[in-house]
mmCIF file of C-alpha atoms and ligand atoms in Angstrom:
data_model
loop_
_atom_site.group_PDB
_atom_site.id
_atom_site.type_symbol
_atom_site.label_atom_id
_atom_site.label_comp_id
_atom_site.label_asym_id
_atom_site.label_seq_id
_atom_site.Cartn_x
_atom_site.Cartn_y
_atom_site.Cartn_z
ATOM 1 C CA UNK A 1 122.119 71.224 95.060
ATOM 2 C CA UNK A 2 123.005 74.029 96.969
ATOM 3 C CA UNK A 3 124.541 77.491 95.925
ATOM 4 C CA UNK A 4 125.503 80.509 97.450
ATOM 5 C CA UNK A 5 123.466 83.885 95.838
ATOM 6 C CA UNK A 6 123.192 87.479 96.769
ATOM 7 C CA UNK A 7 119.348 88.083 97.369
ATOM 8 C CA UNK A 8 119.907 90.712 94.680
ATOM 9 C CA UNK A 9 121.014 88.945 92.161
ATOM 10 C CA UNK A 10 118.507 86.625 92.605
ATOM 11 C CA UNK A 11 115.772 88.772 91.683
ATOM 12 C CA UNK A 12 117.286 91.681 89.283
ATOM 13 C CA UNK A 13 119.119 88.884 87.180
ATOM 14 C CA UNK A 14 117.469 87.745 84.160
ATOM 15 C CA UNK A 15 117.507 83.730 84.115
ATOM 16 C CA UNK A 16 118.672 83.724 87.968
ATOM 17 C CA UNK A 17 115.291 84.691 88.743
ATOM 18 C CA UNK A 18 113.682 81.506 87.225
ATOM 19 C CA UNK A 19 116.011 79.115 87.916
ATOM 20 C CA UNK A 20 117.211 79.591 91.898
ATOM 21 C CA UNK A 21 114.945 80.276 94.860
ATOM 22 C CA UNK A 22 116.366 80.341 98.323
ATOM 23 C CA UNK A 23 116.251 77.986 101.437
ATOM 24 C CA UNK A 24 116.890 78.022 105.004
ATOM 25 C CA UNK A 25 116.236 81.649 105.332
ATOM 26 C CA UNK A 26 118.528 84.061 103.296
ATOM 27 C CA UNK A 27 121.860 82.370 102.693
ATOM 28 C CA UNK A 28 121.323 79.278 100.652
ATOM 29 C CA UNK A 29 119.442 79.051 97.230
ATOM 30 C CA UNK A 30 118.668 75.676 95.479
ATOM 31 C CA UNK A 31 118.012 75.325 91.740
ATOM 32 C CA UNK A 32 114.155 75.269 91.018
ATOM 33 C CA UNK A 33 113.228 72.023 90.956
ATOM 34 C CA UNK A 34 109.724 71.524 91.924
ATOM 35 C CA UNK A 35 106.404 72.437 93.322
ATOM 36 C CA UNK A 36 106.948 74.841 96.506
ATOM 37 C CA UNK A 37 110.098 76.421 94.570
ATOM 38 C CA UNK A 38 108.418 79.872 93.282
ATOM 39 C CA UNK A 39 108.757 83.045 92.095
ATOM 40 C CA UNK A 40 106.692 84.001 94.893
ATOM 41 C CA UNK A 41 108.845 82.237 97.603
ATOM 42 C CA UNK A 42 111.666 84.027 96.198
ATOM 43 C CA UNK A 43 110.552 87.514 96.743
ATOM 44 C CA UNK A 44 108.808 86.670 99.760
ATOM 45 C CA UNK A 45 112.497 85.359 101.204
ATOM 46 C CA UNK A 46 113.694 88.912 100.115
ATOM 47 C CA UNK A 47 111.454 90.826 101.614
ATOM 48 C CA UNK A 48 111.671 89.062 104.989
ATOM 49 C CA UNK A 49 115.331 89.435 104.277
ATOM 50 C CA UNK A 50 115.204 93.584 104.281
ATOM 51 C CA UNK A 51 112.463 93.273 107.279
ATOM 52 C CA UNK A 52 110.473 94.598 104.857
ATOM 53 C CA UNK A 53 106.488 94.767 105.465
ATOM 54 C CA UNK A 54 104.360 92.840 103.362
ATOM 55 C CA UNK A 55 100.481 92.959 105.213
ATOM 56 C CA UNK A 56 97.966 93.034 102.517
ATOM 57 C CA UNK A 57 97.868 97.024 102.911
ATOM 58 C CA UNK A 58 101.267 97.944 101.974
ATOM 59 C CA UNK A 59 102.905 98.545 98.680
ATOM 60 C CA UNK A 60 105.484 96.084 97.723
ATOM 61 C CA UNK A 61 105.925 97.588 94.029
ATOM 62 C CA UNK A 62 109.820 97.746 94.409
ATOM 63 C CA UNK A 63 110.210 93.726 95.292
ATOM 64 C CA UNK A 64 107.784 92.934 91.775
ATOM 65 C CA UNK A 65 108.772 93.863 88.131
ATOM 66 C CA UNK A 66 106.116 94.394 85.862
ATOM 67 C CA UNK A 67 107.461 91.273 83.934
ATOM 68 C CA UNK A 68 106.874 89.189 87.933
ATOM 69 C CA UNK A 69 103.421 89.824 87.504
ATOM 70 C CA UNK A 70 102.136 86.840 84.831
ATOM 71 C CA UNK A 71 104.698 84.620 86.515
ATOM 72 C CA UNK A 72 102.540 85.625 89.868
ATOM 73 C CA UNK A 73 99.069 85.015 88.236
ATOM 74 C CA UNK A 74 99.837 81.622 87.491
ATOM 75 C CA UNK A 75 101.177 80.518 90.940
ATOM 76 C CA UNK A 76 98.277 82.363 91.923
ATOM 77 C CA UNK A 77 95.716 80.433 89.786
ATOM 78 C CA UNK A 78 97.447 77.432 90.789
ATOM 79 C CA UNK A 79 96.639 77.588 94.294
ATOM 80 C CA UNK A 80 93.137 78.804 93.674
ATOM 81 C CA UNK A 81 92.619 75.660 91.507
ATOM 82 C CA UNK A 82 93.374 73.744 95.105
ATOM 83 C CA UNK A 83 90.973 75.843 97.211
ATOM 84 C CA UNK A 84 88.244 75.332 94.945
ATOM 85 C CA UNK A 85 88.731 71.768 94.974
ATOM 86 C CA UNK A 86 88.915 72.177 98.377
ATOM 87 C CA UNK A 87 85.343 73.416 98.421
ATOM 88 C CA UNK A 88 84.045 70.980 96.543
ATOM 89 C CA UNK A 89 83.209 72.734 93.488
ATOM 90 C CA UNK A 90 83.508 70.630 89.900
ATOM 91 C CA UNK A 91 85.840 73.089 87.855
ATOM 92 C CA UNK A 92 86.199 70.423 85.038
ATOM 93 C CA UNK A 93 82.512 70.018 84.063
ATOM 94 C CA UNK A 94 80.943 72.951 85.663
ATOM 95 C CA UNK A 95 81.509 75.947 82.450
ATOM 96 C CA UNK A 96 80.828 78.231 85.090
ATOM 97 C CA UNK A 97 83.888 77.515 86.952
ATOM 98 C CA UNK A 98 86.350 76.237 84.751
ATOM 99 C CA UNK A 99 88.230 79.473 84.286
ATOM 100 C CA UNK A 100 87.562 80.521 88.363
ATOM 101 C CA UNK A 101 90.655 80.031 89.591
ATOM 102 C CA UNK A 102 92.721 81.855 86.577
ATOM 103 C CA UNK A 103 90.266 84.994 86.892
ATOM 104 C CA UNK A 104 90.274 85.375 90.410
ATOM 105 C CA UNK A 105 94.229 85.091 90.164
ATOM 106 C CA UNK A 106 93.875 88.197 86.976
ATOM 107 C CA UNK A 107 91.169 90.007 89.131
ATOM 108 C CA UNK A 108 93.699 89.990 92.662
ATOM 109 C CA UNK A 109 96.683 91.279 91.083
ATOM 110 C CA UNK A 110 95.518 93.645 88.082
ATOM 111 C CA UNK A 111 92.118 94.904 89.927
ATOM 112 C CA UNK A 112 91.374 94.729 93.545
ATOM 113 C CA UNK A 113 95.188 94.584 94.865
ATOM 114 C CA UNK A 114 96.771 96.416 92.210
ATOM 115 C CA UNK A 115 97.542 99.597 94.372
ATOM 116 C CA UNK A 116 100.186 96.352 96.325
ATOM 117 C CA UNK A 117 102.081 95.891 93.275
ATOM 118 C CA UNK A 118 101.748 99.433 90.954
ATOM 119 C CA UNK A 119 103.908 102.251 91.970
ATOM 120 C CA UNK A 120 102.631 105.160 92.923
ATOM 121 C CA UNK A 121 101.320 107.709 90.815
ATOM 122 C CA UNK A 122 103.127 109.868 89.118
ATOM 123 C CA UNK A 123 102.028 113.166 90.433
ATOM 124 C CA UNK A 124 103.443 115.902 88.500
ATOM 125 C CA UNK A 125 103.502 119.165 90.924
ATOM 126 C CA UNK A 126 103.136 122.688 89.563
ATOM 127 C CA UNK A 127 104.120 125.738 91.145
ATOM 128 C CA UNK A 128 101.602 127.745 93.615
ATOM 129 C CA UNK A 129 104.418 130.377 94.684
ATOM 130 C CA UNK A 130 103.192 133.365 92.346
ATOM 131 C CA UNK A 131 101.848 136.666 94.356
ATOM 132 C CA UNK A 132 98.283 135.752 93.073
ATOM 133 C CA UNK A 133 98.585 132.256 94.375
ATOM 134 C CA UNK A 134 95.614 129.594 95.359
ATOM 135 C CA UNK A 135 95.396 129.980 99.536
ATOM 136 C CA UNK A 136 92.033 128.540 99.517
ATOM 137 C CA UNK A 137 90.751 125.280 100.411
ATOM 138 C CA UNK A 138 90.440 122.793 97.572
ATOM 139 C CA UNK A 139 87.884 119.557 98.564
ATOM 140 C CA UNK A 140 87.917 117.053 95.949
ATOM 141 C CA UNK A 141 85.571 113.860 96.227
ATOM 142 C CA UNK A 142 86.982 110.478 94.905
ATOM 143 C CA UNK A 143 85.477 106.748 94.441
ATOM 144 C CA UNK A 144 86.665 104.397 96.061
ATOM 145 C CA UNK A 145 86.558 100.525 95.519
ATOM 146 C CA UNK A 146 89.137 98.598 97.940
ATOM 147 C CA UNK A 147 88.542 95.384 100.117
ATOM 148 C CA UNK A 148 88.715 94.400 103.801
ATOM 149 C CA UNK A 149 91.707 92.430 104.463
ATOM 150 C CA UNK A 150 89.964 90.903 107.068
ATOM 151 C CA UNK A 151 86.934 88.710 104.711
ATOM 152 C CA UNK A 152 88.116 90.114 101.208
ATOM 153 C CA UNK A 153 84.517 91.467 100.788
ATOM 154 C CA UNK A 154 84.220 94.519 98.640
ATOM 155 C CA UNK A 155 84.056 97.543 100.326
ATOM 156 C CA UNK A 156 83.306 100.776 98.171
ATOM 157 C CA UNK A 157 82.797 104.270 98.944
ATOM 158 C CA UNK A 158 83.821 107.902 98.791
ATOM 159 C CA UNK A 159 86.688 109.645 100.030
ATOM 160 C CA UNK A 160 86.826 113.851 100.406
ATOM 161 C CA UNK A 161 90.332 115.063 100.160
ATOM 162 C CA UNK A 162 90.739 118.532 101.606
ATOM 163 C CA UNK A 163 93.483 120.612 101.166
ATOM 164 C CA UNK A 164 95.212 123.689 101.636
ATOM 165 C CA UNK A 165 97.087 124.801 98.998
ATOM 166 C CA UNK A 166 100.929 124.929 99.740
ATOM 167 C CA UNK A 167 103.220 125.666 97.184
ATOM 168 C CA UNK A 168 102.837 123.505 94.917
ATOM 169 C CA UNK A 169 99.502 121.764 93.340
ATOM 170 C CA UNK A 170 98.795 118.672 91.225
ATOM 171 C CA UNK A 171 96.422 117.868 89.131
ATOM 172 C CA UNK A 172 92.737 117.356 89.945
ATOM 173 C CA UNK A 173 92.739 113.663 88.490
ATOM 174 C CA UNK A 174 96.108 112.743 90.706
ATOM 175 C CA UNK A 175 94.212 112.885 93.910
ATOM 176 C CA UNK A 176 91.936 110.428 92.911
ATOM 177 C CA UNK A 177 94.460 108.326 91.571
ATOM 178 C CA UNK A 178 96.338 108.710 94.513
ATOM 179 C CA UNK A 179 92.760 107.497 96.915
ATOM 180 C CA UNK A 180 92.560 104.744 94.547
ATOM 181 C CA UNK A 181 95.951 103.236 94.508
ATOM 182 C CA UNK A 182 95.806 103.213 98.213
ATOM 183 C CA UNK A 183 92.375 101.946 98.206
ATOM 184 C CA UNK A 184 92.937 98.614 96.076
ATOM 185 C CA UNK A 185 94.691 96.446 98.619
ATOM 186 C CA UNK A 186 93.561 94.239 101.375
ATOM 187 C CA UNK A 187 92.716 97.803 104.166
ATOM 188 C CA UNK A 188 91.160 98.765 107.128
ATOM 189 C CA UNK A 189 88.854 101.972 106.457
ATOM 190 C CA UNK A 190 90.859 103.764 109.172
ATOM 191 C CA UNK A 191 94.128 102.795 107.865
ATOM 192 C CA UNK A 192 93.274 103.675 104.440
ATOM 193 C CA UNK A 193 92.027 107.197 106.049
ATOM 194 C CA UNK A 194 95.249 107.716 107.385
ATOM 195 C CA UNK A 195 97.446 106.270 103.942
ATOM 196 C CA UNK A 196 95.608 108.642 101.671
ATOM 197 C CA UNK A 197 96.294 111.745 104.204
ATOM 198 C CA UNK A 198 100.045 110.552 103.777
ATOM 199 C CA UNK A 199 100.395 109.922 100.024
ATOM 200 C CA UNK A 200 98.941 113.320 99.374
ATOM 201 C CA UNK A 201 101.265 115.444 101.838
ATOM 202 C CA UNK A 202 103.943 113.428 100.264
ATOM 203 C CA UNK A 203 102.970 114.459 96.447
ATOM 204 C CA UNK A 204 101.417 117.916 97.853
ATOM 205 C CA UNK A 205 104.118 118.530 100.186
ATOM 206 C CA UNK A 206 100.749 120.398 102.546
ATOM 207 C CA UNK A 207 100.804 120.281 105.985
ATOM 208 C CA UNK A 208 97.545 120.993 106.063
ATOM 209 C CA UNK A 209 95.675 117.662 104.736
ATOM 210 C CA UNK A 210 92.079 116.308 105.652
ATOM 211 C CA UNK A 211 90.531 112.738 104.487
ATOM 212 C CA UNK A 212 87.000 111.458 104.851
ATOM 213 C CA UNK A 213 85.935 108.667 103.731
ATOM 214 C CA UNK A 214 82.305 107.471 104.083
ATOM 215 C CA UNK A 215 81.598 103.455 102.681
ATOM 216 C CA UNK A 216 79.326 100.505 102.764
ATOM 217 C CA UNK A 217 81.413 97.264 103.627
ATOM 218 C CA UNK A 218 80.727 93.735 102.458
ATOM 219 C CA UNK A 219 81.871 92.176 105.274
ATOM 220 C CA UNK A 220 78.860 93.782 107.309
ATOM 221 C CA UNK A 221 75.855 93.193 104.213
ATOM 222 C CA UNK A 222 76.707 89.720 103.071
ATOM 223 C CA UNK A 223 77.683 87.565 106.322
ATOM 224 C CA UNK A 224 77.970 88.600 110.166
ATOM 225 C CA UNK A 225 75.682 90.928 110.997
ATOM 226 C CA UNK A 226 74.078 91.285 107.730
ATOM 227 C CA UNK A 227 73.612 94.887 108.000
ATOM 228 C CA UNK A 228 72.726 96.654 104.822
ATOM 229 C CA UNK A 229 72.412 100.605 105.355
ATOM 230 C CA UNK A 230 75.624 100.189 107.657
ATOM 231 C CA UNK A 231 77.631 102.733 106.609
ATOM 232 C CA UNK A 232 81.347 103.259 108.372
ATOM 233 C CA UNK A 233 82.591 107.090 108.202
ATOM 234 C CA UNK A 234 86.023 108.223 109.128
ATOM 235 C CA UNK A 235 88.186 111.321 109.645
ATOM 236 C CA UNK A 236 91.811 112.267 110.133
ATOM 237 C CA UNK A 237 92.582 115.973 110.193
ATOM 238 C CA UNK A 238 96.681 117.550 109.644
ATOM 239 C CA UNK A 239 98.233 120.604 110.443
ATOM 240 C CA UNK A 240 94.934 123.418 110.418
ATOM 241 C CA UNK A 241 91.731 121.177 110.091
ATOM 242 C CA UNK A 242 93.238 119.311 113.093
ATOM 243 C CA UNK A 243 93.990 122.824 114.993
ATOM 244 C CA UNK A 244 91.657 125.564 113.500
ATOM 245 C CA UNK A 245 87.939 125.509 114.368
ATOM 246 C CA UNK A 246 86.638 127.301 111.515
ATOM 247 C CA UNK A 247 88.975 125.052 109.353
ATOM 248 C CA UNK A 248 87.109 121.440 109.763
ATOM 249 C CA UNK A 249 83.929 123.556 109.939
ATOM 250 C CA UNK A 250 84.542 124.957 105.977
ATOM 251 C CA UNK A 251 86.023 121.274 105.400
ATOM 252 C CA UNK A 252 82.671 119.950 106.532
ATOM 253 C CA UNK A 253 80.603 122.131 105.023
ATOM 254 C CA UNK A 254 82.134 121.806 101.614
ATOM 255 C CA UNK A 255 81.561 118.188 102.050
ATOM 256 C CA UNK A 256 77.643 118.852 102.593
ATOM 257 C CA UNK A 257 77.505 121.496 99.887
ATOM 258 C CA UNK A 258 79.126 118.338 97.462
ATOM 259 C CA UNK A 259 76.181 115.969 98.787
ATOM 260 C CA UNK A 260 73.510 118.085 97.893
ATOM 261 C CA UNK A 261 74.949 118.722 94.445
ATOM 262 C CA UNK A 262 75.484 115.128 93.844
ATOM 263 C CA UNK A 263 74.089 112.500 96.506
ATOM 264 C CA UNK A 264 76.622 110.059 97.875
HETATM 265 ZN ZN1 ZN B 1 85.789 92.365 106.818
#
């Protein structure tokens, strides 16, 4: 049973949604009927549809409604259920792992991959335009938790934001929720470098944006190399930090000056 649909419909209409998935491509949709028909197959279809990128480090929050999301857990746990009885592990008389696949399917999309599926931020800029206006640097240090897409190990750190102030600031707080959200996805430490540098010029509108981010990676402690005082540091530097000497200098410094008043 075959039907024609507009990709659209299929995912902003109410019962459309749950009822038709498409096949062969983007053209034809056929009435859920069984395993393999999905929500997720649906919005996967679209987003191949717009050529639009879906690698664990990118933001998809425009192709999943809030409402998607339990929908998504349960496919989700579904298909952990099948890896861990791929592994061998007793999830019907083990208590320990009876609920596994169902919290590792919570703890993907509402905790380590959230920043895929959240918008961004919202990031409420205030005016710096005054004649007694901020033209210093602000460095702000943030937490980070986020994972390597590569082994999905934890990898946790800090990231220092340095800015100079254009002419407009946001709140403290949004920087870090701005690190954050690009930190829990599947990354690469240097790409995440670089996506935090870009989310904040975006909310900041600065040209003049520095990110470094200093953090221990599981994929190096628990397996491989086993390393456990590895630590992976990395830079990018916009607009002044990149050209101005005395710039990354005060950026670096600052950074020091925050270590000694609170190790990390
Ligand atoms: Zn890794």
């Amino acid at each position: 049973m075959k039907k024609d649909f507009k990709p659209d419909q299929l995912l902003l209409g109410g019962t459309a949604k749950q009822e038709y998935v498409p096949l062969d491509g983007h053209q034809l949709y056929a009435k859920k009927d069984g395993p393999g028909m999905y929500l997720s197959t649906a919005i996967r279809a679209k987003m191949q549809n717009d050529k639009k990128r879906f690698w664990a480090g990118d933001n998809i929050s425009d192709y999943v409604a809030e409402s998607d999301i339990e929908s998504l857990i349960t496919e989700a746990a579904q298909a952990f259920e099948q890896v861990l009885d791929a592994l061998l592990i007793d999830r019907e008389t083990d208590p320990n792992s009876q609920g596994t696949a169902r919290r590792l399917a919570k703890m993907y999309f509402n905790e380590v991959m959230a920043g895929r599926y959240e918008p961004a931020p919202d990031a409420t800029a205030f005016p710096n335009d005054s004649t007694d206006r901020y033209e210093g640097m602000l460095v702000v240090r943030s937490e980070l938790r986020s994972m390597c897409s590569h082994h999905h190990q934890p990898v946790s750190g800090v990231a220092y934001i340095g800015i100079i102030a254009a002419n407009k600031l946001i709140g403290l707080s949004k920087y870090t929720r701005i690190a954050q959200w690009c930190a829990r996805r599947g990354t690469l430490q240097e790409e995440l470098c670089n996506d935090i540098a870009r989310e904040i010029m975006r909310a900041t509108d600065a040209e003049d944006v520095a990110v470094y981010i200093q953090a221990i990676h599981g994929c190096c402690e628990n397996r491989g190399i086993m390393a456990h005082s590895s630590l992976t540091q990395t830079t990018v530097l916009k607009g002044s930090f990149k050209t101005d000497g005395n710039t990354k200098k005060e950026f670096f410094d600052n950074i020091k000056l925050q270590q000694e008043f609170a190790p990390r």
